[in-house]
Coordinates of C-alpha atoms in Angstrom, one line a residue:
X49 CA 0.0 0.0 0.0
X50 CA 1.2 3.4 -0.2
X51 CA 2.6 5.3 2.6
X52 CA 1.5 9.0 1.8
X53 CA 1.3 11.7 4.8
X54 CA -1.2 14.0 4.0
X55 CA -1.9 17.3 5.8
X56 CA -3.6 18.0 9.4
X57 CA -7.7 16.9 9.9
X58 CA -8.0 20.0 11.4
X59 CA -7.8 22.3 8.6
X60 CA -8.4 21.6 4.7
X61 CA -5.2 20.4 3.0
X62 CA -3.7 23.1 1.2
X63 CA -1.6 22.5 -2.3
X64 CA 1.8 22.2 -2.1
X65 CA 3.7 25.2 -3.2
X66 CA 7.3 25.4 -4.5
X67 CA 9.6 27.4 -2.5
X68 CA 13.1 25.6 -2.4
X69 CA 15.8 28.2 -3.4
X70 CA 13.9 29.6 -6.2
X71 CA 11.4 32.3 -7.7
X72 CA 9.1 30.0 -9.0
X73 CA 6.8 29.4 -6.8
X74 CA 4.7 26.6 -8.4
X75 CA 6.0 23.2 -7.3
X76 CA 6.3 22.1 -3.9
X77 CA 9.7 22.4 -1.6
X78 CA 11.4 19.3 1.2
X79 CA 13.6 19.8 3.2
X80 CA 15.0 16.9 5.4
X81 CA 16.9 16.8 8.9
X82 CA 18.3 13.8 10.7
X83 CA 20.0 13.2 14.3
X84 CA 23.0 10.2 14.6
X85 CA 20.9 9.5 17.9
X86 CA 17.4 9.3 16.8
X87 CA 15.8 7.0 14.6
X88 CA 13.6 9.7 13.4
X89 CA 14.1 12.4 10.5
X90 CA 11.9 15.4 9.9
X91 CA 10.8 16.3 6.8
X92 CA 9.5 19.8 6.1
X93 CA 7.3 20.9 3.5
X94 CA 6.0 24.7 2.2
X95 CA 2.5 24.8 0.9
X96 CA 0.3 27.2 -0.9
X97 CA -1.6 28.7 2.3
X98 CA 2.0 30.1 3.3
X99 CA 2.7 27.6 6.0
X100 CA 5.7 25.2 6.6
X101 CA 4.0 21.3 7.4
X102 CA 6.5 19.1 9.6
X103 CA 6.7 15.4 9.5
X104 CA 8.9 12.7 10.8
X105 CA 10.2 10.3 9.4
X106 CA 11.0 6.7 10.8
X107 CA 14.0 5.8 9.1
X108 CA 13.5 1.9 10.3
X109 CA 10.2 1.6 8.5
X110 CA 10.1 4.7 6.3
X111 CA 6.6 5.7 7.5
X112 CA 5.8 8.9 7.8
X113 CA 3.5 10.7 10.3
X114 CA 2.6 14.8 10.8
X115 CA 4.0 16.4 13.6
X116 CA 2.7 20.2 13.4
X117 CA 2.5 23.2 11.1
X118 CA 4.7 26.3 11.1
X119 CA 2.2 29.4 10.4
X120 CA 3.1 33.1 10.7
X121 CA 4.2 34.2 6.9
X122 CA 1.2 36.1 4.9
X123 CA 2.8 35.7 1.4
X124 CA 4.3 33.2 -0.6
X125 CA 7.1 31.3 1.1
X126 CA 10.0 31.4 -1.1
X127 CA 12.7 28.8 0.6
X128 CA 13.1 26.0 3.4
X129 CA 15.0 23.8 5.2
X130 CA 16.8 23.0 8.4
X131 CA 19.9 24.8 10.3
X132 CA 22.8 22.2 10.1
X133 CA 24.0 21.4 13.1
X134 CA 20.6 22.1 14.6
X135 CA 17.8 19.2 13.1
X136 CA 15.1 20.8 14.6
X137 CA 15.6 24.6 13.5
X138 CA 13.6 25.3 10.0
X139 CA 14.4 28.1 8.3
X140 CA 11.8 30.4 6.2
X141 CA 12.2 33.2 3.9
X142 CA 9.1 34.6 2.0
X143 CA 8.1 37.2 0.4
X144 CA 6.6 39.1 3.1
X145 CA 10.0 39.9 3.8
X146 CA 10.5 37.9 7.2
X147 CA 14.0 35.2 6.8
X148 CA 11.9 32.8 10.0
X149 CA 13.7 30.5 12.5
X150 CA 11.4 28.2 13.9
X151 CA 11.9 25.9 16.9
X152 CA 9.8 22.4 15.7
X153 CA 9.3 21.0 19.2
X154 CA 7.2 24.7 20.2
X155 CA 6.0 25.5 16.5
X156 CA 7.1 29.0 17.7
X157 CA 9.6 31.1 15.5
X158 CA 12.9 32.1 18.0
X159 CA 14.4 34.6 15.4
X160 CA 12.8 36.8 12.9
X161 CA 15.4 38.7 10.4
X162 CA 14.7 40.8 7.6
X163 CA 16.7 43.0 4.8
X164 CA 16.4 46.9 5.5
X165 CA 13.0 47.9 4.2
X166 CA 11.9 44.8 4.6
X167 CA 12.1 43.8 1.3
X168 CA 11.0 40.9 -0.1
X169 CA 12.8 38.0 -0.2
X170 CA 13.1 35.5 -3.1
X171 CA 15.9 33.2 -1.9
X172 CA 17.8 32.1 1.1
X173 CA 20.2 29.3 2.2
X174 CA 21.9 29.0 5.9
X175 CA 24.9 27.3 7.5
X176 CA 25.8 26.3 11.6
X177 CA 27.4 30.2 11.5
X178 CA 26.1 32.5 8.4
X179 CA 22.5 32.6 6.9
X180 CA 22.4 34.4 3.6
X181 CA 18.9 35.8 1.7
X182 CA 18.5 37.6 -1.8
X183 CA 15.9 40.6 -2.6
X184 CA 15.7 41.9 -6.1
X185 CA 19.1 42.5 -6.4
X186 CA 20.8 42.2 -3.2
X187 CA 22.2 39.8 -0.7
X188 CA 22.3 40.1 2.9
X189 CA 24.6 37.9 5.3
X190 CA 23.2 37.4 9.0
X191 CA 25.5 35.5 11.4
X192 CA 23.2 33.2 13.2
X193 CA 25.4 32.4 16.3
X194 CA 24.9 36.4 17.1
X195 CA 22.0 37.7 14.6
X196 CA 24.1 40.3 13.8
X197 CA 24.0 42.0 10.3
X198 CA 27.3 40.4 8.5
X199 CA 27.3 42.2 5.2
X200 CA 25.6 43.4 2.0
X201 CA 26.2 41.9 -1.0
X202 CA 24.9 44.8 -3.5
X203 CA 24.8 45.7 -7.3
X204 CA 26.2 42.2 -8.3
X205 CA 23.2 41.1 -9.8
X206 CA 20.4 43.4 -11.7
X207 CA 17.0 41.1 -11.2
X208 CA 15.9 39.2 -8.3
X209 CA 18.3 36.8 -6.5
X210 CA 16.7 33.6 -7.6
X211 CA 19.1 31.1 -5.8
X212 CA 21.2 30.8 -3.0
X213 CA 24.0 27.8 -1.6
X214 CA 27.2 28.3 0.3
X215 CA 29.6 25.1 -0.9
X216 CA 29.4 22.3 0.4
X217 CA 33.1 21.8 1.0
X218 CA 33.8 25.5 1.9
X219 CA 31.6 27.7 3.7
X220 CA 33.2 30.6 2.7
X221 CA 32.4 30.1 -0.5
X222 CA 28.6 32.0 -1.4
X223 CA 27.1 31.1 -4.8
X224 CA 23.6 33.1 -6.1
X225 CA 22.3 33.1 -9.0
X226 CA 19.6 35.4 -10.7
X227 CA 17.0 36.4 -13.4
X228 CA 19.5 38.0 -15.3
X229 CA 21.1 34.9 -16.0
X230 CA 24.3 34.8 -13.5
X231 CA 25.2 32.7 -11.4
X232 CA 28.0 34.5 -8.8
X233 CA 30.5 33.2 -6.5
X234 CA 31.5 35.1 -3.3
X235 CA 34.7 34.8 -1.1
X236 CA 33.1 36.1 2.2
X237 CA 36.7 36.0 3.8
X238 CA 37.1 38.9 2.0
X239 CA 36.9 42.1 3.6
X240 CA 37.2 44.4 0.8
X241 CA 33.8 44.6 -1.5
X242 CA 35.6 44.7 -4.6
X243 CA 37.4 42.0 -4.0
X244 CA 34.6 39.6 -2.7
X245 CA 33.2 38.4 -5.7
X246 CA 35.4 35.6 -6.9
X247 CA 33.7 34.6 -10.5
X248 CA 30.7 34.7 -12.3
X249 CA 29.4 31.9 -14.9
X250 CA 27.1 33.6 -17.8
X251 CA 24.2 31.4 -18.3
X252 CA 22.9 33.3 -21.1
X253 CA 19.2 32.6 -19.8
X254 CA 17.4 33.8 -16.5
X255 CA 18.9 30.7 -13.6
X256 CA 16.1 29.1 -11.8
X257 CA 18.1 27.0 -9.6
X258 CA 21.1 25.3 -9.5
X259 CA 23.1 22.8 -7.4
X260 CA 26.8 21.2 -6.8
X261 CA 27.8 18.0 -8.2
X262 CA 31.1 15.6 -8.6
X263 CA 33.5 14.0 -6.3
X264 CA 35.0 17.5 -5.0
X265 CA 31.4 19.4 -5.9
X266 CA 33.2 20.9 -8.5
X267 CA 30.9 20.9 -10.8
X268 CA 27.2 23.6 -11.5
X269 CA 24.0 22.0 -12.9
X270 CA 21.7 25.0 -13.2
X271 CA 18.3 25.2 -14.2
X272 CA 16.8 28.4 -16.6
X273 CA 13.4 29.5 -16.4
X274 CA 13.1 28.5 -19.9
X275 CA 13.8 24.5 -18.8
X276 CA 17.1 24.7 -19.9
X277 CA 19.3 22.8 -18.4
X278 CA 23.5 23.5 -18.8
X279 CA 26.6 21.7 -17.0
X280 CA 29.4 24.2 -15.6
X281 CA 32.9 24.2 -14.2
X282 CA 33.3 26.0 -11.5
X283 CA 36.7 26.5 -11.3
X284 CA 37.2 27.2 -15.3
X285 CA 33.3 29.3 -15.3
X286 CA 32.5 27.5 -18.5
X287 CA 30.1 25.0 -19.7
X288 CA 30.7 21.8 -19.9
X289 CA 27.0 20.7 -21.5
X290 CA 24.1 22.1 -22.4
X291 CA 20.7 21.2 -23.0
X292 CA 18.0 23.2 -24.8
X293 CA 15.8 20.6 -25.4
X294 CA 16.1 18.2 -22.6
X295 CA 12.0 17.7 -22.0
X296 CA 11.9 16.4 -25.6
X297 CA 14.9 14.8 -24.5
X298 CA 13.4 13.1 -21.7
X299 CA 10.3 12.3 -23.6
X300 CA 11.9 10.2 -26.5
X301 CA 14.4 8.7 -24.0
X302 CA 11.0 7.6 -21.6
X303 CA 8.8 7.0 -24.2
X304 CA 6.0 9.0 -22.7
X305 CA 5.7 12.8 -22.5
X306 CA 7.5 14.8 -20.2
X307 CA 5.6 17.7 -18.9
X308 CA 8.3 19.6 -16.6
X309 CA 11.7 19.6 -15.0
X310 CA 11.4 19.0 -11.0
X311 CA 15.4 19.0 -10.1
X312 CA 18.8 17.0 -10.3
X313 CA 20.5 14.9 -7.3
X314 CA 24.0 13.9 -7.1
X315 CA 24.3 10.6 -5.4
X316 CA 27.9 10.6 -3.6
X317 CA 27.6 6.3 -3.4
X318 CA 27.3 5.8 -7.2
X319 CA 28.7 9.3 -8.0
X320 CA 26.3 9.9 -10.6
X321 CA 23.9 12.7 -11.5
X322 CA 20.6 12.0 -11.8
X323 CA 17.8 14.9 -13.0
X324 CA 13.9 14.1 -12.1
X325 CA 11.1 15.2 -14.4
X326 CA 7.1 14.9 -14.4
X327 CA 4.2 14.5 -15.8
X328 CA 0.6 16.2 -15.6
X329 CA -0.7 12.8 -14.8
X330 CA 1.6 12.1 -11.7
X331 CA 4.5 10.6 -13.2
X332 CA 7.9 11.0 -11.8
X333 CA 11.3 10.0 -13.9
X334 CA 14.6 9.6 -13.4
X335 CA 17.3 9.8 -15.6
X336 CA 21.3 9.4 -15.1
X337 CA 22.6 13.0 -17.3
X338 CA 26.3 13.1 -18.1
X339 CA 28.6 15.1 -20.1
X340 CA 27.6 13.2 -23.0
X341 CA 24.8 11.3 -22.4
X342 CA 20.7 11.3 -21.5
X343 CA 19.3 8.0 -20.1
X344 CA 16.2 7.3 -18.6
X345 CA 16.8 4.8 -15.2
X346 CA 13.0 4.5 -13.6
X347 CA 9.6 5.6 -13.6
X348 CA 7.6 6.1 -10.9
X349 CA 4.0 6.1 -10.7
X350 CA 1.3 4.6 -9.2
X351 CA -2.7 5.6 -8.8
X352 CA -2.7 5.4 -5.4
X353 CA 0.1 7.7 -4.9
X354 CA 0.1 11.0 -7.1
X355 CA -2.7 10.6 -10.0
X356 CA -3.3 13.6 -12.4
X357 CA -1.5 16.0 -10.9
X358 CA 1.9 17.7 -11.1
X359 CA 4.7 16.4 -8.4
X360 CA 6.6 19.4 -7.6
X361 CA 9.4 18.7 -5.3
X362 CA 11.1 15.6 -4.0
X363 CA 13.6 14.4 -1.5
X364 CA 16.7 11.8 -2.0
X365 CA 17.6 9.9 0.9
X366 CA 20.9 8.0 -0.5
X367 CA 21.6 6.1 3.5
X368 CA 18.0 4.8 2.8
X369 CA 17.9 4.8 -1.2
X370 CA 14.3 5.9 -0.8
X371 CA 12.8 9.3 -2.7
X372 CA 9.8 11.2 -1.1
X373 CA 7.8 13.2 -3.8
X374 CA 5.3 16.5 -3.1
X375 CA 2.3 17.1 -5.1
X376 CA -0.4 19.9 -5.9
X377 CA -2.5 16.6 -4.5
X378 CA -1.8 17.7 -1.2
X379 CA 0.2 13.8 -0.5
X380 CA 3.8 13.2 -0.2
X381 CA 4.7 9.8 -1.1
X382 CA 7.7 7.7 0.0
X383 CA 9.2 5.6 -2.3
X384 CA 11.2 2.5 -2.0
X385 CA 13.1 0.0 -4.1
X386 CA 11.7 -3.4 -5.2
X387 CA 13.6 -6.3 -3.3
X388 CA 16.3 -7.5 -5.4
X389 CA 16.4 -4.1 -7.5
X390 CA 18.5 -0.9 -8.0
X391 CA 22.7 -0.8 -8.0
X392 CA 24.2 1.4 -4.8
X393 CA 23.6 4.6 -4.8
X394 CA 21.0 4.1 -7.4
X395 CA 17.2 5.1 -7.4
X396 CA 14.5 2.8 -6.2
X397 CA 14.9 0.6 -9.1
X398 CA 12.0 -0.5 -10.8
X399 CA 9.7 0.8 -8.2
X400 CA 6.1 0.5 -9.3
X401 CA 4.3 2.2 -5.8
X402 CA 5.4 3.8 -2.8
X403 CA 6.1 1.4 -0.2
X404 CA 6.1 1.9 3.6
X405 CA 9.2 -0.2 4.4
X406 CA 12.5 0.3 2.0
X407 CA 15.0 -2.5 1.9
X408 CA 18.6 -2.4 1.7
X409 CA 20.4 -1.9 -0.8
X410 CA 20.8 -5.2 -3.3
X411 CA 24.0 -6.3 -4.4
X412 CA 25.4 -4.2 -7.9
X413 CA 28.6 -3.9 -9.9
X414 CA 29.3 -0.8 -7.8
X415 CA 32.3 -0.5 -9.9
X416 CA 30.8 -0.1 -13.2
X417 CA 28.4 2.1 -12.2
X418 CA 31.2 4.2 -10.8
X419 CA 32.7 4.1 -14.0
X420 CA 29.3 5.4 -15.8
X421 CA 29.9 8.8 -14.4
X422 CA 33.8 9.3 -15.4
X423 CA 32.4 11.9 -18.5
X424 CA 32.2 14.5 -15.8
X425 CA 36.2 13.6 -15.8
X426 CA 38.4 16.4 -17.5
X427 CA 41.3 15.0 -19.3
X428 CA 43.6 18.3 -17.8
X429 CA 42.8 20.2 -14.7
X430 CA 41.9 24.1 -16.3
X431 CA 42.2 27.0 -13.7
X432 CA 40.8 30.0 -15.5
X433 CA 43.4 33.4 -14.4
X434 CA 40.7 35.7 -13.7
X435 CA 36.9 35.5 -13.4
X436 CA 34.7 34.8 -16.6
X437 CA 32.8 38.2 -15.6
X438 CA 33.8 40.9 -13.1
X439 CA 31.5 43.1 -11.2
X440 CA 33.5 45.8 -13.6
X441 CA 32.7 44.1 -16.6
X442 CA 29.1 44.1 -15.8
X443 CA 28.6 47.6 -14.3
X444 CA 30.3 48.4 -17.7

């Protein structure tokens, strides 16, 4: 049977809304949180009626089971996810201006922050020690051990700040991206304002989203508004791939018709990247994307779970190899793999319906699935002298 969670009796459910480190604010966001000590994760989701719902998750079992709702924004919440370090402080920004730290065993918010103005806020990521949102143009650095006003990142971007995400390696390291199709990187140990941005990567198209991939995260998979998908080097700012017509892509590769992009996910165990797509009827696919190659893995679907509606976020849990998905249904589904199924670090292979209990992961030629991902691999390590863009070039 399936194992859905669905929203509180007490109040009608309301649609899941996107929020997750992006402007567009159709599709649903997750965010995920785990302790070493608990057996339980929590699971947070954003939804239309500008509240935050809280699960957890029993990572024995992989049911799922609502905990409480976060409510206090009056417009569209625009990111989510937990304070590392801390699993049970969510973090909200939204475009009522507010940047929301919320304590999940009260339900109670114990810091409110906000940019000067209080502007609204498209974007924000955090840390254990800096928390970082974007306005139209601008980004603002909080340090969340003190609340104190870091710094202002201004004029380095000339639309809304679409995306945020500190590295994953190197917290120093600030990455943004934003409608006017840049995506920026910041070296906040630097003092000096003209010296803090490090290099900008021209996308050529207003950025969505984008995210960190390969065995050192050295690698950029960004997402434009116009489903676009293109493959960077961070440390050379060029491209390595581009995609302009990926959802056709997609659709010849599946052999059914893919309706929209949801988001990638880099699996550390296989070190592959996989990208996730929908369709209007519920579908959800998966598909390994390379350098040099497009190839459809799984499908997911089942009537019982998400039926003729749009999934709009989902959730990767590699230690588990189980996905959740989010829909305008109102249901978030868990997903596991079929017994015998799926190589390491793998999707839920073959997966037909959500299930409440995933297994282990089956035996696989680890190694040649490894081996699958080497087109990512650069025959001879390019260091690009100066920045593809400067915040000179671009005044200019």
């Amino acid at each position: 049977t399936p194992s859905a969670a669905a929203s509180p009796r007490a109040r009608p459910s309301a649609r899941m809304s996107r929020t997750a480190l992006a402007h567009c604010r159709s599709a649903s966001s997750l965010s995920s949180s785990s302790s070493s000590s608990s057996p339980l994760s929590l699971v947070a989701s954003s939804s239309s009626d500008q509240t935050v719902k809280v699960h957890s998750l029993d990572v024995k079992d992989g049911s799922m089971s609502y905990l409480l709702e976060l409510k206090g924004h009056t417009k569209p919440i625009t990111s989510v996810g937990f304070v590392p370090g801390q699993p049970k402080v969510v973090y909200t920004s939204s475009l009522d201006g507010t940047f929301a730290f919320w304590d999940t065993d009260t339900g109670k918010p114990v810091k409110m922050l906000s940019a000067p103005g209080k502007k609204p806020l498209h974007s924000a990521t955090c840390t254990g020690k800096a928390a970082a949102a974007g306005t139209e143009e601008d980004v603002f650095i909080w340090d969340t051990r003190t609340w104190k006003a870091l710094r202002k990142l201004d004029e380095f971007h000339t639309d809304e700040v679409t995306c945020l995400q500190f590295h994953p390696n190197n917290e120093a390291m600030l990455f943004s991206s934003g409608g006017d199709g840049m995506i920026n990187q910041y070296d906040l140990n630097q003092t000096d304002e003209d010296e803090v941005l490090e290099a900008t990567i021209n996308c050529e198209q207003p950025v969505n989203s984008f995210g960190f991939f390969g065995k050192k995260m050295e690698y950029i998979y960004a997402f434009s508004t116009m489903e676009e998908v293109a493959l960077f080097d961070i440390d050379s700012a060029t491209a390595l791939a581009t995609f302009p017509d990926i959802r056709s892509d997609l659709s010849k590769s599946a052999r059914t018709e893919i309706s929209y992009l949801i988001n990638c996910h880099y699996s550390r165990k296989s070190e592959r990247l996989f990208i996730c797509s929908g369709s209007t009827k519920g579908g959800f696919l998966v598909s390994h994307l390379s350098k040099n190659n497009l190839e459809s893995v799984v499908g997911l679907q089942d009537f019982t779970a998400h039926s003729d509606t749009v999934v709009r976020d989902f959730l990767w849990l590699d230690d588990l190899d189980t996905i959740i998905t989010a829909g305008e249904d109102s249901k978030m589904c868990v997903w596991g793999p079929k017994t015998g199924g799926g190589a390491p670090g793998g999707p839920p292979s073959g997966a037909s319906a959500p299930v409440a209990k995933p297994s282990r992961p089956s035996p696989g030629n680890g190694r040649q699935e490894r081996g699958r991902f080497n087109p990512y691999g650069r025959k001879g390590k390019h260091r690009s002298g100066r920045p593809a863009r400067m915040r000179e070039e671009k005044r200019g």
